C-alpha atoms as an extended CHARMM CRD file, in Angstrom:
* protein
*
       231  EXT
         1         1  UNK       CA            -22.1080000000      -11.5690000000        7.1200000000  PROA      1               0.0000000000
         2         2  UNK       CA            -19.4780000000      -12.9060000000        5.1510000000  PROA      2               0.0000000000
         3         3  UNK       CA            -15.9600000000      -14.2010000000        7.0140000000  PROA      3               0.0000000000
         4         4  UNK       CA            -12.7160000000      -15.5180000000        5.8830000000  PROA      4               0.0000000000
         5         5  UNK       CA            -11.7480000000      -18.6790000000        7.7140000000  PROA      5               0.0000000000
         6         6  UNK       CA             -7.9230000000      -19.2700000000        7.4270000000  PROA      6               0.0000000000
         7         7  UNK       CA             -7.6080000000      -22.8240000000        9.0840000000  PROA      7               0.0000000000
         8         8  UNK       CA             -5.0280000000      -25.5080000000        7.7370000000  PROA      8               0.0000000000
         9         9  UNK       CA             -7.0710000000      -28.5040000000        9.5860000000  PROA      9               0.0000000000
        10        10  UNK       CA             -9.7240000000      -29.3880000000        6.8970000000  PROA      10              0.0000000000
        11        11  UNK       CA            -11.9890000000      -31.2650000000        9.0320000000  PROA      11              0.0000000000
        12        12  UNK       CA            -12.2200000000      -28.2070000000       11.2550000000  PROA      12              0.0000000000
        13        13  UNK       CA            -12.5810000000      -25.8340000000        8.6670000000  PROA      13              0.0000000000
        14        14  UNK       CA            -15.3040000000      -27.5590000000        7.0930000000  PROA      14              0.0000000000
        15        15  UNK       CA            -17.0150000000      -28.0860000000       10.4540000000  PROA      15              0.0000000000
        16        16  UNK       CA            -16.9220000000      -24.1420000000       11.1450000000  PROA      16              0.0000000000
        17        17  UNK       CA            -18.3300000000      -23.5680000000        7.7690000000  PROA      17              0.0000000000
        18        18  UNK       CA            -21.0470000000      -25.6680000000        8.3610000000  PROA      18              0.0000000000
        19        19  UNK       CA            -21.5450000000      -24.4490000000       11.9090000000  PROA      19              0.0000000000
        20        20  UNK       CA            -21.6690000000      -20.8640000000       10.8650000000  PROA      20              0.0000000000
        21        21  UNK       CA            -23.9220000000      -21.3850000000        8.0410000000  PROA      21              0.0000000000
        22        22  UNK       CA            -26.4170000000      -22.6130000000       10.7690000000  PROA      22              0.0000000000
        23        23  UNK       CA            -25.9700000000      -19.2160000000       12.0450000000  PROA      23              0.0000000000
        24        24  UNK       CA            -26.6850000000      -17.2190000000        8.7280000000  PROA      24              0.0000000000
        25        25  UNK       CA            -23.1190000000      -16.4370000000        8.4490000000  PROA      25              0.0000000000
        26        26  UNK       CA            -21.5630000000      -17.1050000000        5.1000000000  PROA      26              0.0000000000
        27        27  UNK       CA            -17.8090000000      -18.4320000000        5.2560000000  PROA      27              0.0000000000
        28        28  UNK       CA            -14.8110000000      -19.0220000000        2.7260000000  PROA      28              0.0000000000
        29        29  UNK       CA            -12.2520000000      -21.3200000000        3.5050000000  PROA      29              0.0000000000
        30        30  UNK       CA             -8.3010000000      -21.0880000000        2.8230000000  PROA      30              0.0000000000
        31        31  UNK       CA             -6.0770000000      -23.6960000000        3.9860000000  PROA      31              0.0000000000
        32        32  UNK       CA             -2.7020000000      -21.6750000000        3.7910000000  PROA      32              0.0000000000
        33        33  UNK       CA             -1.6020000000      -18.3360000000        3.7910000000  PROA      33              0.0000000000
        34        34  UNK       CA             -1.0310000000      -17.7460000000       -0.1720000000  PROA      34              0.0000000000
        35        35  UNK       CA             -4.9020000000      -18.9670000000       -0.5480000000  PROA      35              0.0000000000
        36        36  UNK       CA             -5.9630000000      -16.4580000000        2.3450000000  PROA      36              0.0000000000
        37        37  UNK       CA             -4.2020000000      -13.4670000000        0.5190000000  PROA      37              0.0000000000
        38        38  UNK       CA             -5.4850000000      -14.3890000000       -2.8220000000  PROA      38              0.0000000000
        39        39  UNK       CA             -9.2530000000      -14.4240000000       -1.3800000000  PROA      39              0.0000000000
        40        40  UNK       CA             -8.3060000000      -11.2690000000        0.2970000000  PROA      40              0.0000000000
        41        41  UNK       CA             -7.4310000000       -9.6160000000       -2.6570000000  PROA      41              0.0000000000
        42        42  UNK       CA            -10.4350000000      -10.6580000000       -4.5920000000  PROA      42              0.0000000000
        43        43  UNK       CA            -13.5320000000      -10.8400000000       -2.5180000000  PROA      43              0.0000000000
        44        44  UNK       CA            -14.8130000000       -8.3570000000        0.4750000000  PROA      44              0.0000000000
        45        45  UNK       CA            -14.9930000000       -9.9250000000        3.6460000000  PROA      45              0.0000000000
        46        46  UNK       CA            -16.6900000000       -8.5470000000        7.0710000000  PROA      46              0.0000000000
        47        47  UNK       CA            -14.3380000000      -10.1770000000        9.6220000000  PROA      47              0.0000000000
        48        48  UNK       CA            -10.8790000000      -12.6180000000        8.9800000000  PROA      48              0.0000000000
        49        49  UNK       CA            -10.8000000000      -15.6970000000       11.2830000000  PROA      49              0.0000000000
        50        50  UNK       CA             -6.9810000000      -16.4380000000       11.2800000000  PROA      50              0.0000000000
        51        51  UNK       CA             -5.2100000000      -19.6020000000       12.9330000000  PROA      51              0.0000000000
        52        52  UNK       CA             -1.8450000000      -18.4290000000       13.4770000000  PROA      52              0.0000000000
        53        53  UNK       CA              0.1800000000      -21.6140000000       12.6170000000  PROA      53              0.0000000000
        54        54  UNK       CA             -0.5840000000      -22.1010000000        9.0410000000  PROA      54              0.0000000000
        55        55  UNK       CA              1.4510000000      -23.2740000000        5.6310000000  PROA      55              0.0000000000
        56        56  UNK       CA              2.7690000000      -20.2510000000        3.7980000000  PROA      56              0.0000000000
        57        57  UNK       CA              2.5840000000      -16.7050000000        5.1270000000  PROA      57              0.0000000000
        58        58  UNK       CA              1.5730000000      -17.2290000000        8.7530000000  PROA      58              0.0000000000
        59        59  UNK       CA             -1.5680000000      -15.6930000000       10.3320000000  PROA      59              0.0000000000
        60        60  UNK       CA              0.3490000000      -13.2180000000       12.3530000000  PROA      60              0.0000000000
        61        61  UNK       CA              1.5890000000      -12.1490000000        8.4250000000  PROA      61              0.0000000000
        62        62  UNK       CA             -1.8700000000      -12.1900000000        7.1240000000  PROA      62              0.0000000000
        63        63  UNK       CA             -2.8610000000       -9.8860000000       10.3000000000  PROA      63              0.0000000000
        64        64  UNK       CA             -0.3540000000       -7.3500000000        9.5550000000  PROA      64              0.0000000000
        65        65  UNK       CA             -1.1640000000       -6.9380000000        5.8870000000  PROA      65              0.0000000000
        66        66  UNK       CA             -4.8460000000       -6.7570000000        6.8990000000  PROA      66              0.0000000000
        67        67  UNK       CA             -4.1010000000       -3.7330000000        9.3270000000  PROA      67              0.0000000000
        68        68  UNK       CA             -1.6910000000       -2.0280000000        6.5640000000  PROA      68              0.0000000000
        69        69  UNK       CA             -4.3430000000       -2.2380000000        4.0740000000  PROA      69              0.0000000000
        70        70  UNK       CA             -6.3460000000        0.1070000000        6.1280000000  PROA      70              0.0000000000
        71        71  UNK       CA             -9.7450000000       -1.8080000000        5.4310000000  PROA      71              0.0000000000
        72        72  UNK       CA            -10.6370000000       -1.6680000000        8.8710000000  PROA      72              0.0000000000
        73        73  UNK       CA            -11.5190000000       -5.1590000000        8.8440000000  PROA      73              0.0000000000
        74        74  UNK       CA            -11.9340000000       -7.1100000000       12.1690000000  PROA      74              0.0000000000
        75        75  UNK       CA             -9.6400000000      -10.0160000000       13.0480000000  PROA      75              0.0000000000
        76        76  UNK       CA            -10.3910000000      -12.9900000000       15.4490000000  PROA      76              0.0000000000
        77        77  UNK       CA             -7.3580000000      -15.2080000000       16.0800000000  PROA      77              0.0000000000
        78        78  UNK       CA             -7.6210000000      -19.1500000000       16.6740000000  PROA      78              0.0000000000
        79        79  UNK       CA             -4.5820000000      -20.7520000000       18.4500000000  PROA      79              0.0000000000
        80        80  UNK       CA             -3.9550000000      -23.8170000000       20.4910000000  PROA      80              0.0000000000
        81        81  UNK       CA             -1.6510000000      -21.5980000000       22.7900000000  PROA      81              0.0000000000
        82        82  UNK       CA             -3.5400000000      -20.1830000000       25.8410000000  PROA      82              0.0000000000
        83        83  UNK       CA             -0.7080000000      -18.3860000000       27.4060000000  PROA      83              0.0000000000
        84        84  UNK       CA             -1.3390000000      -14.5960000000       28.1930000000  PROA      84              0.0000000000
        85        85  UNK       CA              2.1260000000      -13.8190000000       26.3520000000  PROA      85              0.0000000000
        86        86  UNK       CA              0.6710000000      -15.2160000000       23.0370000000  PROA      86              0.0000000000
        87        87  UNK       CA             -2.4300000000      -13.4410000000       23.2720000000  PROA      87              0.0000000000
        88        88  UNK       CA             -0.6840000000      -10.2090000000       23.8590000000  PROA      88              0.0000000000
        89        89  UNK       CA              1.4250000000      -10.6560000000       20.8740000000  PROA      89              0.0000000000
        90        90  UNK       CA             -1.8090000000      -11.3000000000       18.7120000000  PROA      90              0.0000000000
        91        91  UNK       CA             -3.5140000000       -8.3300000000       20.0610000000  PROA      91              0.0000000000
        92        92  UNK       CA             -0.1870000000       -6.3720000000       19.0410000000  PROA      92              0.0000000000
        93        93  UNK       CA             -0.6700000000       -7.3170000000       15.6460000000  PROA      93              0.0000000000
        94        94  UNK       CA             -4.0360000000       -5.9200000000       15.4180000000  PROA      94              0.0000000000
        95        95  UNK       CA             -6.0420000000       -8.8730000000       16.3470000000  PROA      95              0.0000000000
        96        96  UNK       CA             -9.8540000000       -7.6800000000       17.5650000000  PROA      96              0.0000000000
        97        97  UNK       CA            -10.5040000000      -10.9260000000       19.5540000000  PROA      97              0.0000000000
        98        98  UNK       CA             -8.7700000000      -14.4320000000       20.6450000000  PROA      98              0.0000000000
        99        99  UNK       CA            -10.4410000000      -17.6910000000       20.8520000000  PROA      99              0.0000000000
       100       100  UNK       CA             -8.3050000000      -20.8550000000       22.0150000000  PROA      100             0.0000000000
       101       101  UNK       CA             -8.8410000000      -24.3630000000       20.8120000000  PROA      101             0.0000000000
       102       102  UNK       CA            -10.9150000000      -26.0270000000       21.1480000000  PROA      102             0.0000000000
       103       103  UNK       CA            -13.7480000000      -23.9630000000       21.2110000000  PROA      103             0.0000000000
       104       104  UNK       CA            -17.7560000000      -24.0790000000       20.5730000000  PROA      104             0.0000000000
       105       105  UNK       CA            -19.1230000000      -23.0770000000       17.3480000000  PROA      105             0.0000000000
       106       106  UNK       CA            -21.8800000000      -21.0660000000       19.3110000000  PROA      106             0.0000000000
       107       107  UNK       CA            -19.2030000000      -18.8950000000       21.1020000000  PROA      107             0.0000000000
       108       108  UNK       CA            -17.2830000000      -18.2560000000       17.8500000000  PROA      108             0.0000000000
       109       109  UNK       CA            -20.6730000000      -17.2220000000       15.9810000000  PROA      109             0.0000000000
       110       110  UNK       CA            -21.3630000000      -15.0330000000       19.2620000000  PROA      110             0.0000000000
       111       111  UNK       CA            -17.9250000000      -13.2460000000       18.7990000000  PROA      111             0.0000000000
       112       112  UNK       CA            -18.1380000000      -12.8000000000       15.1530000000  PROA      112             0.0000000000
       113       113  UNK       CA            -21.6440000000      -11.0880000000       15.6840000000  PROA      113             0.0000000000
       114       114  UNK       CA            -20.2830000000       -8.9360000000       18.5010000000  PROA      114             0.0000000000
       115       115  UNK       CA            -17.2350000000       -7.5020000000       16.0390000000  PROA      115             0.0000000000
       116       116  UNK       CA            -19.8470000000       -7.0520000000       13.4500000000  PROA      116             0.0000000000
       117       117  UNK       CA            -21.5390000000       -4.8640000000       15.5350000000  PROA      117             0.0000000000
       118       118  UNK       CA            -18.6120000000       -3.2220000000       16.9180000000  PROA      118             0.0000000000
       119       119  UNK       CA            -17.5380000000       -2.7490000000       13.1310000000  PROA      119             0.0000000000
       120       120  UNK       CA            -21.1020000000       -1.2710000000       12.1490000000  PROA      120             0.0000000000
       121       121  UNK       CA            -20.8860000000        1.4170000000       14.7810000000  PROA      121             0.0000000000
       122       122  UNK       CA            -17.4010000000        2.6100000000       13.5620000000  PROA      122             0.0000000000
       123       123  UNK       CA            -18.0010000000        2.7510000000       10.0040000000  PROA      123             0.0000000000
       124       124  UNK       CA            -16.6880000000        5.2770000000        8.0440000000  PROA      124             0.0000000000
       125       125  UNK       CA            -18.3130000000        8.2520000000        6.7450000000  PROA      125             0.0000000000
       126       126  UNK       CA            -19.9090000000        8.2950000000        3.2240000000  PROA      126             0.0000000000
       127       127  UNK       CA            -18.0980000000       10.4130000000        0.9120000000  PROA      127             0.0000000000
       128       128  UNK       CA            -19.5600000000       12.4970000000       -1.5850000000  PROA      128             0.0000000000
       129       129  UNK       CA            -17.7070000000       14.6630000000       -4.5460000000  PROA      129             0.0000000000
       130       130  UNK       CA            -18.5170000000       16.1110000000       -7.7540000000  PROA      130             0.0000000000
       131       131  UNK       CA            -21.7290000000       13.7870000000       -8.2500000000  PROA      131             0.0000000000
       132       132  UNK       CA            -19.9720000000       10.6660000000       -6.7460000000  PROA      132             0.0000000000
       133       133  UNK       CA            -21.0350000000        8.8200000000       -3.7870000000  PROA      133             0.0000000000
       134       134  UNK       CA            -18.5220000000        6.3170000000       -2.1620000000  PROA      134             0.0000000000
       135       135  UNK       CA            -19.6020000000        4.2040000000        0.8780000000  PROA      135             0.0000000000
       136       136  UNK       CA            -16.5970000000        2.5870000000        2.2590000000  PROA      136             0.0000000000
       137       137  UNK       CA            -18.5350000000        0.4280000000        4.5720000000  PROA      137             0.0000000000
       138       138  UNK       CA            -20.8790000000       -1.1010000000        2.0280000000  PROA      138             0.0000000000
       139       139  UNK       CA            -17.9480000000       -0.6860000000       -0.7000000000  PROA      139             0.0000000000
       140       140  UNK       CA            -20.6560000000        0.8140000000       -2.8970000000  PROA      140             0.0000000000
       141       141  UNK       CA            -19.9390000000        3.6200000000       -5.5410000000  PROA      141             0.0000000000
       142       142  UNK       CA            -22.6900000000        5.6650000000       -7.1600000000  PROA      142             0.0000000000
       143       143  UNK       CA            -22.0710000000        8.5800000000       -9.7150000000  PROA      143             0.0000000000
       144       144  UNK       CA            -25.2980000000       10.7060000000      -10.4010000000  PROA      144             0.0000000000
       145       145  UNK       CA            -27.4250000000        8.0320000000       -8.6950000000  PROA      145             0.0000000000
       146       146  UNK       CA            -26.2420000000        5.3200000000      -11.1380000000  PROA      146             0.0000000000
       147       147  UNK       CA            -24.4600000000        2.1490000000       -9.5520000000  PROA      147             0.0000000000
       148       148  UNK       CA            -20.9800000000        1.6030000000      -10.7000000000  PROA      148             0.0000000000
       149       149  UNK       CA            -19.5330000000       -1.8870000000      -10.4320000000  PROA      149             0.0000000000
       150       150  UNK       CA            -15.9930000000       -1.4750000000       -9.3900000000  PROA      150             0.0000000000
       151       151  UNK       CA            -13.0850000000       -4.0860000000       -8.6990000000  PROA      151             0.0000000000
       152       152  UNK       CA            -11.6660000000       -4.0850000000       -5.2700000000  PROA      152             0.0000000000
       153       153  UNK       CA             -8.3800000000       -2.5820000000       -6.7340000000  PROA      153             0.0000000000
       154       154  UNK       CA            -10.1850000000       -0.0200000000       -8.4250000000  PROA      154             0.0000000000
       155       155  UNK       CA            -12.5770000000        0.9200000000       -5.5850000000  PROA      155             0.0000000000
       156       156  UNK       CA             -9.0600000000        0.9820000000       -3.3500000000  PROA      156             0.0000000000
       157       157  UNK       CA             -7.7320000000        3.6480000000       -5.8950000000  PROA      157             0.0000000000
       158       158  UNK       CA            -10.8550000000        5.7480000000       -6.1780000000  PROA      158             0.0000000000
       159       159  UNK       CA            -11.1990000000        5.8090000000       -2.2310000000  PROA      159             0.0000000000
       160       160  UNK       CA             -7.7040000000        7.5270000000       -1.8250000000  PROA      160             0.0000000000
       161       161  UNK       CA             -8.6500000000       10.0290000000       -4.3020000000  PROA      161             0.0000000000
       162       162  UNK       CA            -11.9860000000       11.0650000000       -2.9280000000  PROA      162             0.0000000000
       163       163  UNK       CA            -10.4670000000       11.1860000000        0.5330000000  PROA      163             0.0000000000
       164       164  UNK       CA             -8.0750000000       13.9280000000       -1.0440000000  PROA      164             0.0000000000
       165       165  UNK       CA            -11.1140000000       15.8850000000       -1.7540000000  PROA      165             0.0000000000
       166       166  UNK       CA             -9.8080000000       17.1890000000       -4.7650000000  PROA      166             0.0000000000
       167       167  UNK       CA             -6.3630000000       17.3500000000       -3.8500000000  PROA      167             0.0000000000
       168       168  UNK       CA             -3.3760000000       15.9220000000       -6.1390000000  PROA      168             0.0000000000
       169       169  UNK       CA             -2.4530000000       12.2960000000       -5.1630000000  PROA      169             0.0000000000
       170       170  UNK       CA              0.7830000000       11.1090000000       -6.8410000000  PROA      170             0.0000000000
       171       171  UNK       CA              1.1940000000        7.5530000000       -8.6750000000  PROA      171             0.0000000000
       172       172  UNK       CA              3.6820000000        6.5860000000       -5.5910000000  PROA      172             0.0000000000
       173       173  UNK       CA              1.2160000000        7.2550000000       -2.8340000000  PROA      173             0.0000000000
       174       174  UNK       CA             -1.7460000000        5.5420000000       -4.8300000000  PROA      174             0.0000000000
       175       175  UNK       CA              0.8320000000        2.4240000000       -5.2180000000  PROA      175             0.0000000000
       176       176  UNK       CA              1.4030000000        2.6680000000       -1.3770000000  PROA      176             0.0000000000
       177       177  UNK       CA             -1.8490000000        2.8780000000        0.0920000000  PROA      177             0.0000000000
       178       178  UNK       CA             -4.0460000000        0.7300000000       -2.7850000000  PROA      178             0.0000000000
       179       179  UNK       CA             -1.6690000000       -1.9460000000       -3.2290000000  PROA      179             0.0000000000
       180       180  UNK       CA              0.5640000000       -4.1430000000       -0.7030000000  PROA      180             0.0000000000
       181       181  UNK       CA              3.9250000000       -3.6850000000        0.0660000000  PROA      181             0.0000000000
       182       182  UNK       CA              5.5080000000       -5.8790000000       -2.2840000000  PROA      182             0.0000000000
       183       183  UNK       CA              4.2080000000       -3.9080000000       -4.8390000000  PROA      183             0.0000000000
       184       184  UNK       CA              6.9120000000       -3.3840000000       -7.7150000000  PROA      184             0.0000000000
       185       185  UNK       CA              7.2990000000        0.4830000000       -7.6640000000  PROA      185             0.0000000000
       186       186  UNK       CA              8.3540000000        0.4170000000      -11.3060000000  PROA      186             0.0000000000
       187       187  UNK       CA              4.9860000000       -1.0370000000      -12.1640000000  PROA      187             0.0000000000
       188       188  UNK       CA              2.2410000000        0.5330000000      -14.4820000000  PROA      188             0.0000000000
       189       189  UNK       CA             -0.5000000000       -1.2340000000      -12.3910000000  PROA      189             0.0000000000
       190       190  UNK       CA             -1.8190000000        2.5350000000      -11.1600000000  PROA      190             0.0000000000
       191       191  UNK       CA             -2.0450000000        3.7450000000      -14.9180000000  PROA      191             0.0000000000
       192       192  UNK       CA             -3.8050000000        0.8620000000      -15.8990000000  PROA      192             0.0000000000
       193       193  UNK       CA             -5.8890000000        0.6010000000      -13.2300000000  PROA      193             0.0000000000
       194       194  UNK       CA             -6.9380000000        4.4180000000      -13.3580000000  PROA      194             0.0000000000
       195       195  UNK       CA             -7.7560000000        3.9450000000      -17.3510000000  PROA      195             0.0000000000
       196       196  UNK       CA            -10.0450000000        1.0520000000      -16.3480000000  PROA      196             0.0000000000
       197       197  UNK       CA            -11.7540000000        3.1160000000      -13.6060000000  PROA      197             0.0000000000
       198       198  UNK       CA            -12.0890000000        6.2880000000      -15.6480000000  PROA      198             0.0000000000
       199       199  UNK       CA            -14.1110000000        4.0240000000      -18.1500000000  PROA      199             0.0000000000
       200       200  UNK       CA            -16.1110000000        2.3500000000      -15.5860000000  PROA      200             0.0000000000
       201       201  UNK       CA            -17.2900000000        5.9690000000      -14.0840000000  PROA      201             0.0000000000
       202       202  UNK       CA            -17.9490000000        6.8940000000      -17.6910000000  PROA      202             0.0000000000
       203       203  UNK       CA            -17.9100000000       10.5420000000      -19.1830000000  PROA      203             0.0000000000
       204       204  UNK       CA            -17.4730000000       13.3590000000      -18.5900000000  PROA      204             0.0000000000
       205       205  UNK       CA            -13.9830000000       12.0240000000      -17.0700000000  PROA      205             0.0000000000
       206       206  UNK       CA            -14.0260000000       12.7680000000      -13.7060000000  PROA      206             0.0000000000
       207       207  UNK       CA            -10.4110000000       11.7200000000      -12.7620000000  PROA      207             0.0000000000
       208       208  UNK       CA             -8.0300000000       14.3500000000      -14.1040000000  PROA      208             0.0000000000
       209       209  UNK       CA             -4.3410000000       14.0260000000      -14.6910000000  PROA      209             0.0000000000
       210       210  UNK       CA             -2.1130000000       16.7650000000      -12.7200000000  PROA      210             0.0000000000
       211       211  UNK       CA              1.0550000000       16.7660000000      -15.1670000000  PROA      211             0.0000000000
       212       212  UNK       CA              4.2540000000       15.9090000000      -13.0290000000  PROA      212             0.0000000000
       213       213  UNK       CA              2.0880000000       15.2440000000       -9.6570000000  PROA      213             0.0000000000
       214       214  UNK       CA             -0.4070000000       12.6850000000       -9.9770000000  PROA      214             0.0000000000
       215       215  UNK       CA             -4.2070000000       12.6760000000      -10.0980000000  PROA      215             0.0000000000
       216       216  UNK       CA             -7.4810000000       14.1410000000       -8.8940000000  PROA      216             0.0000000000
       217       217  UNK       CA            -10.8750000000       14.1610000000       -8.7140000000  PROA      217             0.0000000000
       218       218  UNK       CA            -11.8200000000       17.0390000000      -11.1120000000  PROA      218             0.0000000000
       219       219  UNK       CA            -14.6490000000       18.7760000000       -9.2670000000  PROA      219             0.0000000000
       220       220  UNK       CA            -15.6230000000       20.8450000000      -12.2390000000  PROA      220             0.0000000000
       221       221  UNK       CA            -15.5540000000       18.1780000000      -14.8640000000  PROA      221             0.0000000000
       222       222  UNK       CA            -16.1240000000       19.7200000000      -18.7750000000  PROA      222             0.0000000000
       223       223  UNK       CA            -18.1000000000       16.8630000000      -20.9000000000  PROA      223             0.0000000000
       224       224  UNK       CA            -16.1330000000       15.0090000000      -22.8340000000  PROA      224             0.0000000000
       225       225  UNK       CA            -12.5180000000       16.2060000000      -21.2650000000  PROA      225             0.0000000000
       226       226  UNK       CA            -12.2730000000       16.5810000000      -17.3510000000  PROA      226             0.0000000000
       227       227  UNK       CA             -8.6630000000       15.9310000000      -17.1930000000  PROA      227             0.0000000000
       228       228  UNK       CA             -8.4120000000       13.3110000000      -20.1830000000  PROA      228             0.0000000000
       229       229  UNK       CA             -7.6050000000        9.9120000000      -20.4420000000  PROA      229             0.0000000000
       230       230  UNK       CA             -3.7920000000       10.3920000000      -20.3370000000  PROA      230             0.0000000000
       231       231  UNK       CA             -2.2690000000        8.0240000000      -17.8820000000  PROA      231             0.0000000000
């Protein structure tokens, strides 16, 4: 299990990381909201542990973004406030569990394992189309049994296209579902990401451009073409 610990008290954060290591749980640390968002954009985590009161974007804001991303990542919130209203607001934001400070590291580890088991039971189905096999839970992609290494963003884009089952997806929808709410609607990030994604998946090109509409998975790719590499 790999978790992200978002906690602005350095000694507490390091104590949590070291304690979880003894439980065979790997943890990355973020001391503020900006660092947390950066790590979430780079790495894949099984669970996020969020202190609500941190510098920069708050733990609440980070929770909202995790939920909006559709990743299904469980969220455990840490807080010094133990009032029922505080906990209720955290659950309304999308938290899956709550732990009030101070707490025992053993209890945190037990709660993390429970969340991980629940996540495993609710794992999304593996999708297969046109020789592609996409496992959303493990975040793995295979093409004709060949493993394809993708960045987090490339995987997110491919996941949207595969879920459409050959239907066309507009660039606007890809931007909305694979990027965050702060993405510039006039950016060429979608075109650039799709171009790189095509190259990663290899020939024959399997992502086709639908003129005036968007992009789709070509279920009958023709060697060397399959929709071309137009963006």
